[in-house]
PDB file of C-alpha atoms in Angstrom:
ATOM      1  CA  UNK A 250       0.000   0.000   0.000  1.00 54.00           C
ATOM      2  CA  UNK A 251       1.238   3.258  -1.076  1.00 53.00           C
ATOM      3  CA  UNK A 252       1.662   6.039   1.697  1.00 54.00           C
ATOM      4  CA  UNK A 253      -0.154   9.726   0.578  1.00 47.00           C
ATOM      5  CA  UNK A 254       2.173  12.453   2.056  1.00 47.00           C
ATOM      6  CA  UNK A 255       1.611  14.158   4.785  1.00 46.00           C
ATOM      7  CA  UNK A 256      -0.215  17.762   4.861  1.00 44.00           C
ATOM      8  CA  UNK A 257       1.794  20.023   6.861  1.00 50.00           C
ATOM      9  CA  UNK A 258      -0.244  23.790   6.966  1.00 46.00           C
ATOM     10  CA  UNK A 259       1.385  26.439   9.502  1.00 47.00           C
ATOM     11  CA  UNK A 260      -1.328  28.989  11.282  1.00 45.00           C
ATOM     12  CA  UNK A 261      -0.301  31.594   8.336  1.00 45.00           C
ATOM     13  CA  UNK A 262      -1.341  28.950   5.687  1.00 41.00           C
ATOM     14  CA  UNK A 263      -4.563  28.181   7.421  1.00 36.00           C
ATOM     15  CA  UNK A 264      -5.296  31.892   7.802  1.00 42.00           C
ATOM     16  CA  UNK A 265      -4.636  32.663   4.006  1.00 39.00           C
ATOM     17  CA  UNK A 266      -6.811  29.261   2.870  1.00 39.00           C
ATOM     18  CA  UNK A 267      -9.642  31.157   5.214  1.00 40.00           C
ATOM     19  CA  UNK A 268      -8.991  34.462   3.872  1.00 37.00           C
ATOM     20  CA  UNK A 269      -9.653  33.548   0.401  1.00 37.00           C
ATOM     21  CA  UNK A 270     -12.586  31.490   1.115  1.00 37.00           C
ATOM     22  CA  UNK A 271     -13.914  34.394   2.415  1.00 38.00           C
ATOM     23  CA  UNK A 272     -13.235  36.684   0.422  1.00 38.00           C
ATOM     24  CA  UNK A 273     -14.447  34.730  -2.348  1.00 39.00           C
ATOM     25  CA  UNK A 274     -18.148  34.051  -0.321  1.00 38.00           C
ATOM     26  CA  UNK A 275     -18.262  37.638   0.456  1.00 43.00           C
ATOM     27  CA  UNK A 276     -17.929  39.256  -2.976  1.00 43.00           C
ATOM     28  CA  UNK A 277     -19.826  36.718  -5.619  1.00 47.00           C
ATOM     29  CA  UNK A 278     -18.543  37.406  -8.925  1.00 48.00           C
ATOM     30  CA  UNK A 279     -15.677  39.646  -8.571  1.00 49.00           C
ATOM     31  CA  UNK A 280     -12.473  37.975 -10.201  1.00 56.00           C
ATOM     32  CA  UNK A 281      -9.449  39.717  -9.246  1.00 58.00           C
ATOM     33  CA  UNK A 282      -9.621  40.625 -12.460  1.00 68.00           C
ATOM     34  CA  UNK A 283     -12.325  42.897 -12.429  1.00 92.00           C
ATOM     35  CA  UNK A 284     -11.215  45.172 -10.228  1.00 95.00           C
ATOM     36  CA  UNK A 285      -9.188  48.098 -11.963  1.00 97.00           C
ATOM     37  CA  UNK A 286      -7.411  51.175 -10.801  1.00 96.00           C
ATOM     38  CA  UNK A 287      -7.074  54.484 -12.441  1.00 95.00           C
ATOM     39  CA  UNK A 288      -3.198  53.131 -13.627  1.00 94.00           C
ATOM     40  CA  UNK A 289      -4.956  51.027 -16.016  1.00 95.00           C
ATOM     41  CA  UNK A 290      -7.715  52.787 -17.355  1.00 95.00           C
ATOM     42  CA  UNK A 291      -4.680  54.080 -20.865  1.00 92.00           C
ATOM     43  CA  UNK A 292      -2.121  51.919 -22.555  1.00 89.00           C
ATOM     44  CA  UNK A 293      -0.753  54.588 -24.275  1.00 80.00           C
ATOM     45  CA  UNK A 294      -0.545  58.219 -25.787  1.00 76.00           C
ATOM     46  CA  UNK A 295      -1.275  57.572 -29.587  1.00 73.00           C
ATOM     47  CA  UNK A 296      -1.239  60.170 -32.433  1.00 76.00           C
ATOM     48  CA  UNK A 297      -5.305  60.489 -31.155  1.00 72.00           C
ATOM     49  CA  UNK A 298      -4.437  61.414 -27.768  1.00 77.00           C
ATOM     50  CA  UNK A 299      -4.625  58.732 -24.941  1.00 81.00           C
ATOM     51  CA  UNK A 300      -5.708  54.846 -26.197  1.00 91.00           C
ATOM     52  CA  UNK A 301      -7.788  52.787 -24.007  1.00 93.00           C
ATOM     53  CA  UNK A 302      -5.982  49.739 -22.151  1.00 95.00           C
ATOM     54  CA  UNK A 303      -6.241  46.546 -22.943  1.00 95.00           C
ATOM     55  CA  UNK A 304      -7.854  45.672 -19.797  1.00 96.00           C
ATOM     56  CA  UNK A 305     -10.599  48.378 -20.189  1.00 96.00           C
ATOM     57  CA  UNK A 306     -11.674  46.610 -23.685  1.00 96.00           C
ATOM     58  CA  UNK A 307     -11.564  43.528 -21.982  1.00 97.00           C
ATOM     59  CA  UNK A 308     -13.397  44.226 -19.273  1.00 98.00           C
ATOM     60  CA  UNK A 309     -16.118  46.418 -21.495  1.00 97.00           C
ATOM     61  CA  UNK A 310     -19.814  45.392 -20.787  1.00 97.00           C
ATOM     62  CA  UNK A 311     -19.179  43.348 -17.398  1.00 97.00           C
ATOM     63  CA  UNK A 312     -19.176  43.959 -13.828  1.00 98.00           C
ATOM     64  CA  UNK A 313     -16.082  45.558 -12.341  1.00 98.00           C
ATOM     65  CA  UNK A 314     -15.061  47.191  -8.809  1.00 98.00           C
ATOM     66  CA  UNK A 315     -13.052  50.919  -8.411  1.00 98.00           C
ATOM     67  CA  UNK A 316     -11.651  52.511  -5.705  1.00 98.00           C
ATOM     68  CA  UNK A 317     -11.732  56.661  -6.422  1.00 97.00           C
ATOM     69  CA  UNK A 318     -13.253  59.484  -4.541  1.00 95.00           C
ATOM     70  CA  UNK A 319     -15.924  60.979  -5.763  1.00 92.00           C
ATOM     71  CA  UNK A 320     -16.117  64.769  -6.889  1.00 88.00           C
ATOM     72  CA  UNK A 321     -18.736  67.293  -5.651  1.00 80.00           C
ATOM     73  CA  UNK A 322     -21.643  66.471  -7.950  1.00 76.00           C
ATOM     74  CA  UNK A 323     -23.582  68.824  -9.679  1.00 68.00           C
ATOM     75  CA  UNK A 324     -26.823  68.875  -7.728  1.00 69.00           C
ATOM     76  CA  UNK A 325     -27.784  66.584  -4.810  1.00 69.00           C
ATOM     77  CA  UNK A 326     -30.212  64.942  -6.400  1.00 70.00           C
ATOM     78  CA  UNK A 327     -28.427  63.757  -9.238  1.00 76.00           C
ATOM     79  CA  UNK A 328     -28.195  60.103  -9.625  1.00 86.00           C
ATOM     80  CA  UNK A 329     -24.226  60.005 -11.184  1.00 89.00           C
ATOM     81  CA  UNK A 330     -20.859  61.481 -10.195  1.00 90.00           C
ATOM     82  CA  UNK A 331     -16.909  61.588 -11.465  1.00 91.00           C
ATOM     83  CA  UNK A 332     -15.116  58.971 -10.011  1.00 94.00           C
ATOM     84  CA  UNK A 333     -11.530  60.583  -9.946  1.00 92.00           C
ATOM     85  CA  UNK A 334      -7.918  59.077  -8.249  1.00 93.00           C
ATOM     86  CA  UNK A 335      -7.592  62.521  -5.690  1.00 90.00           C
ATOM     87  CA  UNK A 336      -9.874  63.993  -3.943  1.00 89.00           C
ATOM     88  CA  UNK A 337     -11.515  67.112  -6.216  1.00 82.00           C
ATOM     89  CA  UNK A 338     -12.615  70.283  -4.158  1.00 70.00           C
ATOM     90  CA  UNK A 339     -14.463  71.817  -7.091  1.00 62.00           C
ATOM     91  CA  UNK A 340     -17.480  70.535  -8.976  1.00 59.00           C
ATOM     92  CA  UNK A 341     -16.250  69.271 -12.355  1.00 54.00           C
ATOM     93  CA  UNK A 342     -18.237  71.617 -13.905  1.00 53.00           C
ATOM     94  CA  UNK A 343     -17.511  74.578 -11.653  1.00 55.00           C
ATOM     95  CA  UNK A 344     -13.768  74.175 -12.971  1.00 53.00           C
ATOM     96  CA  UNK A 345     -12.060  74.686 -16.218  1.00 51.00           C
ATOM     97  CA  UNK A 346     -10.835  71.741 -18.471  1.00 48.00           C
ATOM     98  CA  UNK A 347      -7.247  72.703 -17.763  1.00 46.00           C
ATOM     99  CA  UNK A 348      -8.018  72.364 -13.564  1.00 52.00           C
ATOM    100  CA  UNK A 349      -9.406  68.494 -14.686  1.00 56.00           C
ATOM    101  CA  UNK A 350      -7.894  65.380 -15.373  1.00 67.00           C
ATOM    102  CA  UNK A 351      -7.947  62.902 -18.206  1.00 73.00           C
ATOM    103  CA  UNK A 352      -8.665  59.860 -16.073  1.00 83.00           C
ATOM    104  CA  UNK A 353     -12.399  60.311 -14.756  1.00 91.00           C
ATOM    105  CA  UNK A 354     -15.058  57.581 -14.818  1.00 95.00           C
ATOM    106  CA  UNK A 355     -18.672  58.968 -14.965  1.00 94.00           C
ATOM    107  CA  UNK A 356     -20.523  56.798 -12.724  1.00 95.00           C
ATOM    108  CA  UNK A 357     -24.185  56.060 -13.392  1.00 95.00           C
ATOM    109  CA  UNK A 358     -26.018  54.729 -10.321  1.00 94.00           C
ATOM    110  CA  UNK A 359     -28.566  52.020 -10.155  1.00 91.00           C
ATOM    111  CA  UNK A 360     -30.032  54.215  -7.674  1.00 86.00           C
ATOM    112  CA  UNK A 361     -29.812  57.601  -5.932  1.00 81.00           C
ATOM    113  CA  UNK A 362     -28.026  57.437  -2.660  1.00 81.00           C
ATOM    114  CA  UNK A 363     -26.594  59.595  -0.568  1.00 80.00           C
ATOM    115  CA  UNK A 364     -23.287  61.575  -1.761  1.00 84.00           C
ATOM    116  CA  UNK A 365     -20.114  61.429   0.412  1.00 85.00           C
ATOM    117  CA  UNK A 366     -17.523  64.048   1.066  1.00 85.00           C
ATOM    118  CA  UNK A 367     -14.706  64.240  -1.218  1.00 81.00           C
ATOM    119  CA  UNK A 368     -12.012  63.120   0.849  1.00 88.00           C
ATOM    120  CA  UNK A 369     -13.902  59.898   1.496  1.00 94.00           C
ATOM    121  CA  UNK A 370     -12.275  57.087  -0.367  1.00 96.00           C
ATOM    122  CA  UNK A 371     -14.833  54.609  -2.316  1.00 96.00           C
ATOM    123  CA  UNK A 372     -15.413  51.940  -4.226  1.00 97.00           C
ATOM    124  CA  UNK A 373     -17.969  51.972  -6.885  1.00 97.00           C
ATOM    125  CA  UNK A 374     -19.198  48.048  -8.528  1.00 97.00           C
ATOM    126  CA  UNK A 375     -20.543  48.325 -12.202  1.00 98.00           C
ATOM    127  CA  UNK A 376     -20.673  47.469 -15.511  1.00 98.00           C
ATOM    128  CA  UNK A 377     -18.127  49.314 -17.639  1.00 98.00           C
ATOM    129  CA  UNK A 378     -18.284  51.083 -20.987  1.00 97.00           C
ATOM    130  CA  UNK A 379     -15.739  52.743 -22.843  1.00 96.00           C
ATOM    131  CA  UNK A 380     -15.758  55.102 -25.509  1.00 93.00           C
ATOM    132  CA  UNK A 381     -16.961  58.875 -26.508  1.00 92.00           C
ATOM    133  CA  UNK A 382     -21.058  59.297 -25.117  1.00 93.00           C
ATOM    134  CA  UNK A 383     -22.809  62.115 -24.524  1.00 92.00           C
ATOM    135  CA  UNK A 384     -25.649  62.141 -21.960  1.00 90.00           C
ATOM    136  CA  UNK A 385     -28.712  63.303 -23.398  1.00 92.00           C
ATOM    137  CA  UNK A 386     -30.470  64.743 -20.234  1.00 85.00           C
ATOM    138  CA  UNK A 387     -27.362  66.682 -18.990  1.00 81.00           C
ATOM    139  CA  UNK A 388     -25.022  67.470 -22.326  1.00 85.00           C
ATOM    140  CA  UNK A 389     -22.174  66.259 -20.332  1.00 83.00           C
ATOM    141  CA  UNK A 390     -19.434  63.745 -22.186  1.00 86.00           C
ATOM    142  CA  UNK A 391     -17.744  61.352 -21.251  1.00 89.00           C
ATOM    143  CA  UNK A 392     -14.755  58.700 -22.220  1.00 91.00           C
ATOM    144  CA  UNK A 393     -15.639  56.163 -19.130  1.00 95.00           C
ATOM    145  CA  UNK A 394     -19.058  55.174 -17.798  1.00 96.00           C
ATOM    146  CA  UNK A 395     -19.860  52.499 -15.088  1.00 98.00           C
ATOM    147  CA  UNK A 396     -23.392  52.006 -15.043  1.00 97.00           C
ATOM    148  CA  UNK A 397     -26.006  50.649 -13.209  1.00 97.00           C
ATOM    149  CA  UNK A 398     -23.461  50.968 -10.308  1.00 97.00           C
ATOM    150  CA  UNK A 399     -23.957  51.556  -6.207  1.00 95.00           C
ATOM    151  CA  UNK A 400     -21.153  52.440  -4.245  1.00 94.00           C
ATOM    152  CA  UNK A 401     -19.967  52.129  -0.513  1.00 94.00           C
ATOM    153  CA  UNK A 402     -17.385  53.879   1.774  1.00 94.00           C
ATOM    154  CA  UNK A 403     -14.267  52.089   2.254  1.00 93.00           C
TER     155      UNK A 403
END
């Protein structure tokens, strides 16, 4: 009879096995892979100006997860916001072009909740969508879009 080996785990090991577990119970459908940061929204600056990534074409029409903060929105009741990588003190549209950065994400919300201060880190969960849009109620355009999104403090 052949003898299996022995499985040695240490309390670290055990403690990253339940980690995982966890972490994969607790958020249902979120591959590593679908969470992206601001880093990887461009691959590169093109003869058009900035190219989307490769991850952000990938990742096009599914669910993904963002950590930003989100800038003072327009009105209260408004049901999106700019995600942006630092905190904004200024409405985007208070603000000239040159006083805003290339790497926003318009978030769309699946439904209105309450707005946050701007120095309060989120993270928004959404489906993606890439590519010039202009919103029909508001005029405003954008190059990002998460939609039917909800967001929580972190």
């Amino acid at each position: 009879m052949e003898k299996l080996p022995s499985l040695h785990l240490s309390r670290r090991g055990l403690i990253a096995i339940g980690t995982l577990a966890f972490a994969a119970i607790a958020r249902p459908g979120f591959a590593a892979d679908s969470l992206i940061s601001f880093d990887e929204l461009y691959g590169k600056f093109g003869v058009l100006g900035l190219e989307f990534s490769d991850k952000v074409k990938r990742l096009a029409g599914k669910d993904v997860s963002m950590k930003g903060f989100m800038a003072p929105p327009l009105k209260a009741e408004a049901r999106f916001f700019v995600l942006t990588e630092v905190p904004m003190s200024l409405c985007p549209f208070c603000s000239s072009d040159a006083d805003w950065p290339d790497n926003i994400v318009v978030v769309y919300l699946l439904e209105k909740q309450t707005f946050v201060q701007p120095r309060q880190t989120i993270e928004v969960r959404g489906t993606l969508e890439y590519g010039s849009w202009t919103d029909p109620d508001t005029g405003f355009v954008s190059l990002l879009r998460i939609r039917q999104a909800e967001y929580s403090a972190v």
